[in-house]
Each structure stands twice: as C-alpha cells, then as structure tokens.
Short mmCIF file of C-alpha atoms in Angstrom, two decimals:
data_model
loop_
_atom_site.label_atom_id
_atom_site.label_comp_id
_atom_site.label_asym_id
_atom_site.label_seq_id
_atom_site.Cartn_x
_atom_site.Cartn_y
_atom_site.Cartn_z
CA MET A 285 -0.05 -0.26 -0.32
CA ALA A 286 1.24 3.64 -1.16
CA VAL A 287 0.82 6.97 -0.75
CA GLN A 288 1.93 9.44 -3.15
CA PHE A 289 0.85 12.52 -3.51
CA GLU A 290 2.31 14.96 -6.75
CA LYS A 291 1.66 17.93 -6.14
CA GLU A 292 0.56 20.56 -3.24
CA GLY A 293 -3.38 20.80 -2.71
CA ASP A 294 -3.99 16.79 -3.96
CA SER A 295 -6.43 15.29 -2.10
CA VAL A 296 -5.83 11.20 -2.32
CA TYR A 297 -8.95 9.93 -0.90
CA LEU A 298 -8.37 6.06 -0.03
CA LEU A 299 -11.05 3.77 0.28
CA LEU A 300 -10.66 1.03 2.48
CA THR A 301 -12.94 -1.67 2.75
CA LYS A 302 -14.18 -2.58 6.35
CA GLU A 303 -12.26 -6.20 6.42
CA GLU A 304 -8.73 -4.47 5.53
CA ALA A 305 -9.87 -1.23 7.73
CA GLU A 306 -9.63 -4.51 11.39
CA GLN A 307 -6.13 -6.02 9.10
CA MET A 308 -5.29 -2.52 9.94
CA TRP A 309 -6.34 -2.07 13.40
CA ARG A 310 -4.44 -4.32 14.03
CA GLU A 311 -1.13 -5.23 12.79
CA GLY A 312 -1.96 -1.36 14.53
CA GLU A 313 1.33 1.10 14.57
CA THR A 314 3.16 -1.39 11.57
CA GLY A 315 -0.01 -1.53 9.53
CA LEU A 316 -1.33 2.71 9.99
CA GLN A 317 2.84 3.24 8.82
CA LYS A 318 2.21 2.13 5.86
CA VAL A 319 -0.36 4.06 5.04
CA ALA A 320 1.17 7.78 6.14
CA VAL A 321 4.69 7.30 5.25
CA GLY A 322 2.92 9.06 1.75
CA SER A 323 0.28 11.57 3.49
CA ARG A 324 3.76 12.53 5.32
CA GLY A 325 5.56 13.54 3.24
CA GLU A 326 4.35 16.45 1.04
CA ALA A 327 0.69 17.45 1.82
CA GLY A 328 -0.74 14.75 3.94
CA SER A 329 -4.27 16.80 4.80
CA GLY A 330 -5.33 15.72 1.61
CA PHE A 331 -5.61 12.32 2.29
CA HIS A 332 -8.62 10.53 3.68
CA MET A 333 -9.32 7.26 4.42
CA CYS A 334 -12.49 5.88 4.38
CA ILE A 335 -14.70 2.57 5.26
CA CYS A 336 -15.99 1.92 1.68
CA GLN A 337 -16.92 -1.19 0.06
CA PRO A 338 -17.20 -0.90 -3.95
CA ASP A 339 -19.78 -4.58 -4.27
CA TYR A 340 -22.31 -1.95 -1.72
CA ALA A 341 -23.45 0.81 -3.56
CA GLU A 342 -25.36 2.52 -0.63
CA THR A 343 -20.98 2.88 0.69
CA VAL A 344 -20.21 4.11 -2.58
CA ARG A 345 -22.52 7.09 -2.65
CA ALA A 346 -21.67 7.68 0.67
CA LEU A 347 -18.39 8.57 -0.55
CA TYR A 348 -20.02 9.89 -4.09
CA GLU A 349 -21.20 12.88 -1.34
CA GLU A 350 -18.58 13.60 0.59
CA ILE A 351 -16.31 13.89 -2.23
CA LEU A 352 -18.62 16.01 -4.01
CA GLU A 353 -18.89 18.35 -1.85
CA HIS A 354 -14.88 18.74 -0.51
CA GLU A 355 -13.18 18.37 -3.87
CA GLY A 356 -16.77 18.69 -6.81
CA ARG A 357 -14.40 16.46 -9.18
CA VAL A 358 -12.57 13.49 -8.96
CA ASP A 359 -8.89 12.82 -11.24
CA ILE A 360 -7.87 10.08 -10.41
CA LEU A 361 -9.32 7.15 -9.95
CA VAL A 362 -8.02 3.65 -8.99
CA TYR A 363 -8.93 0.42 -8.20
CA ALA A 364 -6.82 -2.63 -7.16
CA PRO A 365 -9.38 -5.34 -6.94
CA CYS A 366 -7.58 -7.63 -4.12
CA THR A 367 -10.06 -10.15 -1.85
CA HIS A 368 -9.48 -13.66 -2.81
CA ALA A 369 -11.49 -16.57 -1.55
CA GLY A 370 -10.20 -17.77 0.90
CA ASP A 371 -8.15 -21.47 1.69
CA ASP A 372 -8.39 -22.00 -2.74
CA GLY A 373 -7.21 -24.24 -4.38
CA ALA A 374 -6.31 -26.03 -8.19
CA VAL A 375 -8.48 -28.35 -9.90
CA GLY A 376 -9.69 -30.64 -7.97
CA GLU A 377 -8.58 -29.48 -4.65
CA ARG A 378 -10.23 -27.44 -2.35
CA HIS A 379 -12.32 -25.34 -2.45
CA SER A 380 -15.60 -23.80 -2.31
CA TYR A 381 -17.84 -22.60 -5.11
CA GLU A 382 -19.56 -19.93 -3.53
CA ALA A 383 -16.48 -18.60 -2.07
CA ILE A 384 -15.54 -18.45 -6.00
CA TYR A 385 -18.23 -16.18 -6.73
CA ALA A 386 -18.34 -14.27 -3.41
CA ALA A 387 -14.38 -12.62 -4.21
CA THR A 388 -15.54 -12.62 -7.90
CA GLU A 389 -18.81 -10.23 -6.74
CA ARG A 390 -16.56 -8.33 -4.96
CA ASN A 391 -13.61 -7.25 -7.30
CA VAL A 392 -15.57 -6.81 -9.98
CA MET A 393 -18.95 -5.96 -9.23
CA GLY A 394 -17.07 -3.87 -7.20
CA PHE A 395 -15.39 -1.80 -9.31
CA ARG A 396 -18.53 -1.93 -11.90
CA THR A 397 -20.36 0.59 -9.09
CA LEU A 398 -17.57 2.15 -8.00
CA VAL A 399 -17.76 3.85 -11.57
CA ASP A 400 -20.71 3.78 -12.65
CA THR A 401 -21.15 6.25 -9.62
CA ILE A 402 -17.69 8.37 -10.11
CA VAL A 403 -18.59 8.89 -13.11
CA PRO A 404 -20.54 12.33 -12.98
CA LEU A 405 -17.99 13.03 -10.11
CA MET A 406 -15.29 12.37 -13.02
CA SER A 407 -17.36 14.39 -15.84
CA LYS A 408 -15.75 17.78 -13.97
CA SER A 409 -12.57 17.31 -14.11
CA THR A 410 -9.96 17.53 -17.06
CA ILE A 411 -7.87 14.36 -15.97
CA ARG A 412 -10.12 12.11 -16.48
CA ARG A 413 -7.77 8.60 -15.96
CA ILE A 414 -9.02 5.46 -14.45
CA ALA A 415 -6.40 2.71 -13.78
CA VAL A 416 -6.75 -0.92 -12.59
CA ILE A 417 -3.99 -1.92 -10.58
CA THR A 418 -3.36 -5.54 -11.51
CA GLU A 419 -0.53 -8.20 -11.86
CA ALA A 420 1.00 -9.96 -14.63
CA ASN A 421 -1.11 -13.25 -14.16
CA ALA A 422 -3.57 -11.06 -14.58
CA SER A 423 -2.46 -11.46 -18.34
CA ILE A 424 -4.55 -15.93 -18.80
CA ARG A 425 -1.05 -15.85 -21.98
CA ASN A 426 1.02 -15.29 -19.39
CA CYS A 427 -0.40 -16.55 -16.33
CA VAL A 428 0.85 -19.25 -14.66
CA SER A 429 -0.79 -19.91 -11.07
CA GLU A 430 -2.45 -22.99 -10.89
CA ASP A 431 -5.01 -22.01 -8.12
CA ASP A 432 -6.50 -19.27 -6.59
CA TYR A 433 -10.09 -19.46 -8.91
CA GLY A 434 -11.88 -16.86 -7.56
CA TYR A 435 -8.68 -14.37 -7.21
CA TYR A 436 -7.73 -14.61 -10.86
CA LEU A 437 -11.23 -15.52 -12.56
CA SER A 438 -11.90 -11.60 -10.82
CA LEU A 439 -8.62 -9.90 -12.66
CA ALA A 440 -9.61 -11.34 -15.92
CA ALA A 441 -12.79 -10.03 -15.79
CA VAL A 442 -11.84 -6.61 -14.47
CA ASN A 443 -10.01 -6.05 -17.15
CA MET A 444 -12.67 -7.04 -19.58
CA ALA A 445 -14.81 -4.48 -17.74
CA GLU A 446 -12.04 -2.34 -18.59
CA LYS A 447 -11.41 -2.74 -21.62
CA ILE A 448 -15.43 -1.81 -21.71
CA TYR A 449 -15.62 1.64 -20.67
CA PHE A 450 -12.83 2.35 -22.93
CA ASN A 451 -14.33 1.28 -25.53
CA ARG A 452 -17.43 3.53 -23.50
CA LEU A 453 -15.45 6.75 -22.80
CA ARG A 454 -12.81 6.89 -24.01
CA LYS A 455 -14.48 8.95 -27.08
CA GLU A 456 -15.13 11.87 -23.07
CA GLY A 457 -11.91 12.26 -22.93
CA PHE A 458 -11.24 9.16 -20.11
CA THR A 459 -8.31 8.22 -20.33
CA PHE A 460 -7.18 4.38 -18.58
CA ARG A 461 -4.44 2.57 -16.93
CA ASN A 462 -3.87 -1.37 -16.98
CA TYR A 463 0.20 -2.23 -13.63
CA ALA A 464 1.15 -5.00 -13.61
CA GLY A 465 3.14 -4.23 -10.10
CA SER A 466 6.03 -6.75 -9.83
CA CYS A 467 8.45 -7.42 -7.01
CA ILE A 468 11.76 -6.38 -9.60
CA GLY A 469 12.85 -3.23 -8.06
CA GLU A 470 12.86 0.18 -8.04
CA THR A 471 11.62 0.36 -12.55
CA MET A 472 7.92 2.45 -13.15
CA GLY A 473 6.17 2.76 -10.10
CA ALA A 474 2.60 2.18 -10.61
CA ALA A 475 1.86 6.46 -9.28
CA TRP A 476 4.09 7.57 -11.69
CA TYR A 477 2.69 5.42 -14.62
CA VAL A 478 -0.76 5.86 -13.53
CA SER A 479 -0.77 9.75 -13.11
CA CYS A 480 1.78 11.23 -16.23
CA ASP A 481 0.47 11.18 -19.64
CA LEU A 482 1.31 8.90 -23.20
CA SER A 483 1.05 9.92 -26.44
CA ASN A 484 -2.29 11.21 -27.52
CA ASN A 485 -2.30 12.40 -31.01
CA PRO A 486 -5.38 12.00 -32.38
CA GLU A 487 -3.66 11.42 -35.90
CA GLU A 488 -1.94 8.91 -35.40
CA PRO A 489 -2.83 5.21 -35.16
CA SER A 490 -5.05 3.98 -32.65
CA ILE A 491 -1.81 1.12 -32.44
CA HIS A 492 0.51 3.92 -32.03
CA SER A 493 -0.96 5.76 -28.82
CA ASP A 494 -1.05 4.16 -25.31
CA GLU A 495 -3.85 6.70 -24.55
CA ASN A 496 -6.33 5.59 -28.38
CA ARG A 497 -6.61 1.31 -26.97
CA LEU A 498 -6.32 -0.16 -23.50
CA VAL A 499 -3.03 -1.29 -23.20
CA MET A 500 -0.83 -3.80 -19.98
CA ARG A 501 2.33 -2.79 -18.85
CA ASN A 502 4.75 -4.14 -15.73
CA SER A 503 7.12 -2.54 -14.02
CA LEU A 504 9.25 -1.84 -16.88
CA TYR A 505 6.94 -0.42 -19.49
CA GLU A 506 6.34 -3.97 -20.97
CA GLU A 507 3.59 -4.28 -22.81
CA ILE A 508 1.61 -7.97 -21.40
CA ALA A 509 -0.80 -9.76 -23.58
CA TRP A 510 -4.51 -10.35 -22.37
CA MET B 217 -14.95 -47.26 -27.44
CA ASN B 218 -14.87 -43.34 -27.55
CA ILE B 219 -17.00 -41.75 -24.88
CA VAL B 220 -18.10 -38.01 -23.95
CA VAL B 221 -20.36 -35.60 -21.37
CA ILE B 222 -21.56 -33.07 -23.09
CA THR B 223 -23.99 -30.05 -21.39
CA GLY B 224 -27.06 -27.76 -22.30
CA ALA B 225 -26.98 -30.44 -24.65
CA ASP B 226 -30.82 -29.53 -25.32
CA ARG B 227 -30.80 -28.09 -28.13
CA GLY B 228 -28.80 -25.92 -30.43
CA CYS B 229 -25.30 -26.23 -31.40
CA GLY B 230 -24.32 -28.51 -27.71
CA GLN B 231 -27.79 -30.86 -29.54
CA ALA B 232 -25.75 -30.04 -32.93
CA LEU B 233 -22.54 -31.89 -31.31
CA VAL B 234 -24.46 -34.96 -29.54
CA ARG B 235 -25.97 -36.21 -33.54
CA TYR B 236 -21.48 -35.19 -34.46
CA PHE B 237 -20.33 -37.55 -32.16
CA ILE B 238 -22.85 -40.65 -31.98
CA GLU B 239 -22.07 -40.96 -36.20
CA GLY B 240 -18.43 -40.50 -35.27
CA GLY B 241 -18.07 -43.20 -32.74
CA TRP B 242 -18.71 -42.31 -29.80
CA ARG B 243 -20.48 -43.07 -27.01
CA VAL B 244 -22.58 -39.64 -25.35
CA TYR B 245 -24.43 -38.69 -22.44
CA ALA B 246 -26.29 -35.44 -22.70
CA GLY B 247 -27.33 -33.43 -19.99
CA GLN B 248 -30.18 -32.55 -20.17
CA PHE B 249 -31.84 -29.26 -18.26
CA MET B 250 -35.31 -28.42 -19.96
CA PRO B 251 -36.83 -32.01 -19.67
CA GLU B 252 -40.25 -30.72 -21.42
CA TRP B 253 -37.55 -29.83 -24.64
CA LYS B 254 -38.66 -33.67 -26.69
CA GLU B 255 -35.81 -33.03 -29.21
CA LEU B 256 -32.83 -35.05 -27.41
CA GLU B 257 -35.63 -37.80 -26.47
CA GLN B 258 -36.45 -37.89 -29.98
CA LEU B 259 -32.44 -37.86 -31.12
CA LYS B 260 -32.14 -40.83 -28.28
CA GLU B 261 -34.86 -43.11 -30.05
CA GLU B 262 -32.53 -42.28 -33.13
CA PHE B 263 -29.42 -43.76 -31.29
CA GLY B 264 -30.59 -45.83 -29.76
CA SER B 265 -27.71 -46.64 -26.60
CA ASP B 266 -25.45 -44.48 -27.46
CA LEU B 267 -27.10 -41.90 -26.05
CA ILE B 268 -27.54 -41.57 -21.97
CA LEU B 269 -29.95 -38.56 -21.34
CA MET B 270 -29.01 -37.49 -18.07
CA PRO B 271 -30.81 -34.27 -15.47
CA LEU B 272 -27.98 -31.94 -15.58
CA ASP B 273 -27.82 -28.21 -14.06
CA VAL B 274 -24.64 -26.85 -14.48
CA SER B 275 -25.35 -24.44 -11.14
CA ASP B 276 -26.07 -27.10 -8.76
CA ASP B 277 -23.68 -28.28 -7.30
CA ALA B 278 -26.20 -31.87 -6.64
CA SER B 279 -27.54 -31.91 -9.70
CA VAL B 280 -23.40 -32.37 -11.37
CA LYS B 281 -22.63 -34.25 -8.30
CA ALA B 282 -25.91 -36.75 -9.48
CA ALA B 283 -24.35 -36.64 -13.37
CA ALA B 284 -20.97 -38.20 -12.22
CA GLU B 285 -22.30 -40.93 -10.11
CA PHE B 286 -25.25 -41.49 -12.72
CA VAL B 287 -22.02 -41.63 -15.19
CA GLY B 288 -19.59 -43.84 -12.62
CA ALA B 289 -21.69 -46.21 -12.38
CA ARG B 290 -21.81 -46.88 -15.27
CA GLU B 291 -18.40 -46.22 -16.69
CA GLU B 292 -15.01 -47.31 -15.92
CA ASN B 293 -13.89 -43.38 -17.63
CA ILE B 294 -14.48 -40.86 -20.17
CA ASP B 295 -12.24 -39.96 -23.10
CA MET B 296 -13.79 -35.87 -23.06
CA LEU B 297 -15.85 -33.56 -21.16
CA VAL B 298 -17.13 -31.14 -23.53
CA ASN B 299 -18.61 -27.29 -21.83
CA VAL B 300 -21.74 -25.73 -23.72
CA ALA B 301 -24.36 -25.51 -20.91
CA GLY B 302 -24.34 -21.54 -21.20
CA ILE B 303 -26.63 -18.70 -20.57
CA ALA B 304 -26.57 -14.52 -22.48
CA GLY B 305 -28.40 -13.52 -18.69
CA GLY B 306 -30.92 -10.45 -20.13
CA ALA B 307 -30.98 -7.55 -20.05
CA GLU B 308 -29.90 -5.85 -16.77
CA ASP B 309 -26.05 -5.88 -16.79
CA ASN B 310 -26.36 -5.23 -12.65
CA ALA B 311 -25.07 -7.91 -9.86
CA ASP B 312 -27.96 -10.11 -9.75
CA ALA B 313 -27.22 -10.67 -13.41
CA TRP B 314 -23.84 -11.36 -12.37
CA LYS B 315 -24.71 -13.83 -10.49
CA GLN B 316 -26.55 -15.92 -12.79
CA VAL B 317 -24.29 -16.42 -15.56
CA PHE B 318 -21.32 -16.84 -13.83
CA GLN B 319 -22.44 -19.64 -11.64
CA VAL B 320 -23.42 -21.39 -15.42
CA ASN B 321 -21.49 -19.91 -17.99
CA VAL B 322 -18.03 -19.78 -15.31
CA LEU B 323 -18.18 -22.25 -12.21
CA GLY B 324 -20.17 -24.91 -14.76
CA PRO B 325 -17.82 -25.68 -16.68
CA LEU B 326 -15.34 -26.23 -12.79
CA ARG B 327 -17.92 -28.11 -11.53
CA MET B 328 -17.96 -30.06 -14.78
CA THR B 329 -14.57 -31.36 -14.58
CA GLU B 330 -13.43 -31.44 -10.82
CA ALA B 331 -16.61 -34.01 -10.52
CA PHE B 332 -15.32 -35.49 -13.49
CA LEU B 333 -12.80 -35.61 -12.73
CA ALA B 334 -11.39 -38.86 -11.43
CA LEU B 335 -13.29 -41.15 -15.31
CA LEU B 336 -11.29 -38.27 -17.49
CA ARG B 337 -8.38 -38.71 -15.73
CA ARG B 338 -8.76 -42.95 -16.48
CA GLY B 339 -9.71 -41.34 -20.30
CA LYS B 340 -7.86 -40.03 -23.01
CA LYS B 341 -8.62 -36.11 -20.49
CA ARG B 342 -9.21 -34.25 -23.11
CA ILE B 343 -12.44 -30.80 -21.70
CA CYS B 344 -13.39 -27.90 -24.32
CA VAL B 345 -15.34 -25.81 -23.47
CA TYR B 346 -17.70 -23.00 -25.10
CA SER B 347 -16.23 -19.59 -25.11
CA SER B 348 -16.73 -16.10 -27.71
CA GLU B 349 -15.18 -13.37 -29.05
CA ALA B 350 -17.23 -10.97 -26.95
CA GLY B 351 -13.93 -13.05 -24.21
CA SER B 352 -11.92 -11.45 -26.06
CA ILE B 353 -10.22 -8.04 -23.81
CA THR B 354 -8.17 -7.12 -26.85
CA THR B 355 -10.18 -6.89 -29.64
CA GLN B 356 -13.78 -6.43 -28.01
CA PRO B 357 -16.20 -3.61 -29.17
CA ARG B 358 -18.13 -3.25 -26.80
CA GLU B 359 -19.62 -0.30 -24.99
CA ASP B 360 -22.31 -2.27 -23.22
CA GLY B 361 -22.33 -5.85 -22.48
CA PHE B 362 -20.45 -6.41 -19.67
CA VAL B 363 -21.74 -9.89 -17.60
CA TYR B 364 -21.93 -11.31 -20.56
CA SER B 365 -18.20 -10.53 -21.64
CA MET B 366 -16.97 -10.58 -18.51
CA SER B 367 -18.02 -13.68 -18.02
CA LYS B 368 -16.33 -15.14 -21.45
CA THR B 369 -12.66 -13.78 -19.92
CA ALA B 370 -13.53 -15.25 -16.85
CA VAL B 371 -14.30 -19.18 -18.55
CA ASN B 372 -10.90 -18.85 -20.11
CA MET B 373 -8.63 -17.53 -16.93
CA GLU B 374 -10.60 -20.71 -15.72
CA MET B 375 -9.48 -23.01 -17.95
CA ARG B 376 -5.62 -21.49 -18.41
CA LEU B 377 -5.43 -22.44 -14.68
CA MET B 378 -7.06 -25.88 -15.20
CA PHE B 379 -4.33 -25.86 -18.25
CA ASN B 380 -1.57 -25.41 -15.74
CA ARG B 381 -3.09 -27.94 -13.24
CA LEU B 382 -3.49 -30.59 -15.68
CA ARG B 383 -1.84 -30.65 -18.78
CA ARG B 384 1.74 -32.01 -17.47
CA GLU B 385 -0.52 -35.37 -16.00
CA GLY B 386 -1.09 -34.95 -20.92
CA PHE B 387 -5.11 -33.36 -20.58
CA THR B 388 -5.45 -31.71 -23.46
CA PHE B 389 -7.86 -28.80 -23.62
CA ARG B 390 -9.60 -26.71 -26.04
CA ILE B 391 -11.61 -22.63 -26.16
CA TYR B 392 -14.34 -22.92 -28.60
CA HIS B 393 -15.68 -19.19 -30.28
CA PRO B 394 -18.11 -20.76 -32.29
CA GLY B 395 -19.66 -17.74 -34.32
CA TRP B 396 -22.03 -16.53 -34.94
CA VAL B 397 -24.78 -18.07 -34.38
CA ARG B 398 -29.07 -18.64 -35.20
CA SER B 399 -28.19 -19.95 -31.32
CA TYR B 400 -31.49 -20.35 -27.93
CA MET B 401 -29.22 -18.10 -25.93
CA SER B 402 -32.01 -15.35 -25.28
CA GLY B 403 -33.56 -18.42 -24.53
CA VAL B 404 -35.22 -18.31 -27.53
CA ARG B 405 -33.83 -19.64 -30.79
CA SER B 406 -32.17 -15.72 -32.37
CA ARG B 407 -33.19 -14.85 -35.92
CA GLU B 408 -29.41 -13.18 -36.20
CA GLY B 409 -26.45 -14.59 -37.13
CA VAL B 410 -23.89 -16.25 -40.08
CA TYR B 411 -24.08 -19.49 -39.08
CA GLU B 412 -26.54 -22.36 -38.03
CA PRO B 413 -26.25 -24.94 -35.07
CA GLU B 414 -25.41 -27.68 -37.52
CA GLU B 415 -22.44 -25.28 -38.89
CA SER B 416 -20.65 -24.48 -36.21
CA SER B 417 -21.43 -27.89 -34.63
CA ALA B 418 -19.83 -29.34 -37.05
CA SER B 419 -15.92 -27.39 -36.48
CA ALA B 420 -15.29 -27.52 -33.22
CA TYR B 421 -16.72 -31.83 -33.85
CA LEU B 422 -13.41 -31.72 -35.89
CA GLN B 423 -11.73 -29.48 -33.64
CA PHE B 424 -12.29 -31.09 -30.35
CA VAL B 425 -11.50 -35.51 -32.23
CA THR B 426 -7.77 -33.73 -33.55
CA ASP B 427 -5.46 -33.29 -31.85
CA ARG B 428 -3.46 -30.26 -33.03
CA PRO B 429 0.42 -30.71 -33.31
CA CYS B 430 0.91 -27.87 -30.43
CA GLU B 431 -0.60 -28.84 -27.41
CA ASP B 432 1.24 -26.63 -25.28
CA VAL B 433 -0.14 -23.90 -26.21
CA LEU B 434 -4.06 -22.54 -24.89
CA LEU B 435 -5.60 -21.78 -28.20
CA MET B 436 -8.74 -19.83 -28.65
CA MET B 437 -9.90 -20.88 -31.99
CA ASP B 438 -13.41 -19.86 -34.17
CA VAL B 439 -15.67 -21.87 -36.66
CA LYS B 440 -12.80 -21.11 -39.19
CA GLY B 441 -9.99 -22.57 -37.41
CA GLU B 442 -8.78 -19.03 -36.62
CA ILE B 443 -6.25 -18.47 -34.07
CA TRP B 444 -7.88 -15.47 -32.38
CA PRO B 445 -6.34 -13.58 -28.84
CA PHE B 446 -7.51 -13.68 -25.48
#
C-alpha cells in the first residue's frame, strides 16, 4: 500500500473495506505507517481514509456525496482488486464455489459500482483517468498460477470491464491505465504510470498511441498480452 | 468406444454436437436441463444406447455430482468433457445478472471438470469449453454488455488455471468460439446470426476430436479455425 501526492493541494481518498481497516487496526502502528509514509511527505492534509465496500452501492454513494461536497470532482480513479476466495486450491482440490463467486462479486461488481458512481464526478475534471492495478498473472496468455480461482477470474473479468469502459468513455476524453505490479524493484512505479500523460495525438494510429487503446504494462514499461 | 459428456445438449449447438459425436462413433452422455424440450428425446429414439440422457443443471452442485455418479456407475472412464451450457443473461447488467451468468458460464465448467475429474483421468483427458469472441479483451468492441463478456473472459482464465495444473498429466484443452450462431442463448432461437448451430458444431466436433501438434499452447479458436487473442 502506498500513497503518493503529486503536489500541494492534491487530495487522496484511500478506500478500505471494513476487513482491511480492521486488519490495519490489528497491525497497529506498523499497518498505519504503511499508509502514513506518503501522506506525511508533501501534502498530508489532503489524505483521507474511507471505509467503503465497493460492491455495496450505498457506501459508494456516500463516498460520492463526500467527495462532491469537499472536492467537487475526481481526477483519477485507481482500483486494485484484491479479494481472494480463501482456501481456493487447484482444480480437483479444495475450494468453495460460493467463495469463488463472492470474491468475484466484490472484485468485479465492486469495480462496476465504483466506476458507474464516480464517473459523473470525473466528468467535471480535465484529467479523467481510470486505472486498474493488477499483476502479470492477470494475463490469460501468461498466467502461471494453478489455483486461487476467485482472485484470478476476478482479475481477468475486471480487465474486460475496463476494456468496455474504455470503449464507452475514451471518446469523452477519459484515459485508462492497466498496471501489472511486480517485485522487480525500483523501476516504473504504479503512481508514475498512472499519473503521467502518454502519447495522445488523435491523428496517430491507435496502435501507436497508448491513450487510444487499452494496454497492460509492467514496471519495465513492457506490454503484457491479455 | 470413446465416451463424451456434453452439457447444454437440449438444443442449439449442444444438440447438434451430440449428433456429430454419435455419428463419429462415440457414446454420448448428454446433459438435459429442459426435459420439456423433446428434441433430445427424439435423438434418443434415433440413436438408442449410443445416447444416454441425464438430468443436469451445471449451476447446481448436487445436480452435477449426481450426474457424475450416474456416469461413474456405468463407465470406467470418460474421454472428453464438452462444456456447451451457457446463458447470455437478460437485459440487466447488474449484480444479479452477474451471479446468474457466472454460476452457469464460469462455475459450470469448473463444477463439471471437478466432478468428472476421476473419470477423465482414466480416459483420453480432453476438456473443451464453448467460449466467445466476447471474452477477448484484445478485440472487444462493445460499450456495454458487461456481464456476458466478463463471464467469457473469466472462463478463458479458468481454462488457463486448469491447463497449468492438468497439462502435465496429459490433459489437452479446447477453447472454442462458435461464431455468431442463430442459437437459443437468449431463451428463444435467434433470427440473427451467421451460422446455423449445425454448421458451427461441425467445426467444433472436428476441432475437439483432432489432436494438434501444439497441445502445450492454450488457444481460443473459432468456427473457421482461426486463432483469437485473449
């Protein structure tokens, strides 16, 4: 977990599920420091932690109202699906179909609810960017995992959802990022990739412009096949 | 005699596939979801003991388990599992639709594979699934219709996870995009489409029963034999 402010006056709303907040509370100071490191840096006063269950429309609506009141707009929406189905083994091993479904409901429908609710606030911004933070195993082509069905089915479905949003919203000026995090070390970080502008010449063929197509990139700026 | 289990066999692509397999010399266990739909029983009269009908709702754990016990009581092994059963979902694109479609299109093939895994391991070890171009993130042109597309992307990932575990045991996989078929996906037979179910299933049958030189690569292939990116 990392929070980065671009400049003085920026606001960051960090959304935590109830379980995530409870886990951080159990971890005590260590857990809270993970969040606080960035916020103490340049513009701590703009940091807000919110309990928000993305797959519950009421909590997302409350978030919408809060941001509308205090900020008036959202520039960038970053979504990182992270719910697993628990003891979710390989084919033929233990797992619960209900738990697999529940993981996808939270990860996938949470993304849908969040985007559908927040997009009107983003339309008030000139930046209008939606980013998904994922991992290289979200690639159906390259995935090497054998288990964790609830999680990996979610990652694939969220990527598809982002593509459909891209098709719908790109013409309204929205831009999109899909970043596959890795453990390669200090290379291109998610925050940099999410916040920087890319080639956006409307006359450029779409294949040459990252803004005119949806592409998954890793921390080495390599394109990863879906 | 080779043995195949086919889901979604009541009508459309599944039913056409039943006929091709039997004519190809296979014994077919056909999952019957809609007993009121009589065409499958007419096929039974035509083909006799080569076609065995069994009640099957791929969205229901108990139904899938009962089907596996039914086949297991009659056969030492099965050679192929073909997951055709699928639904498009209604006009709604919400959480309720996701639950309904996910249970059939995504968890259905997983339930079936796990319930029949012991029988498959003693046979020729091939698992096939009907997917769709709608599941290809690379080529997706739609601006709505999230639920169906996401379900097909998810089932492609599901096949990848299975492939990663079962390929080393000798299992092989087919992900099939049937083309735009005048099918019953929305509940009634569509008037729109490019292919009749019989045309699409003829290609599916050939792809399912034919070995490939590159079984170590997981591919989504369409009715024309062309490869689709994920």
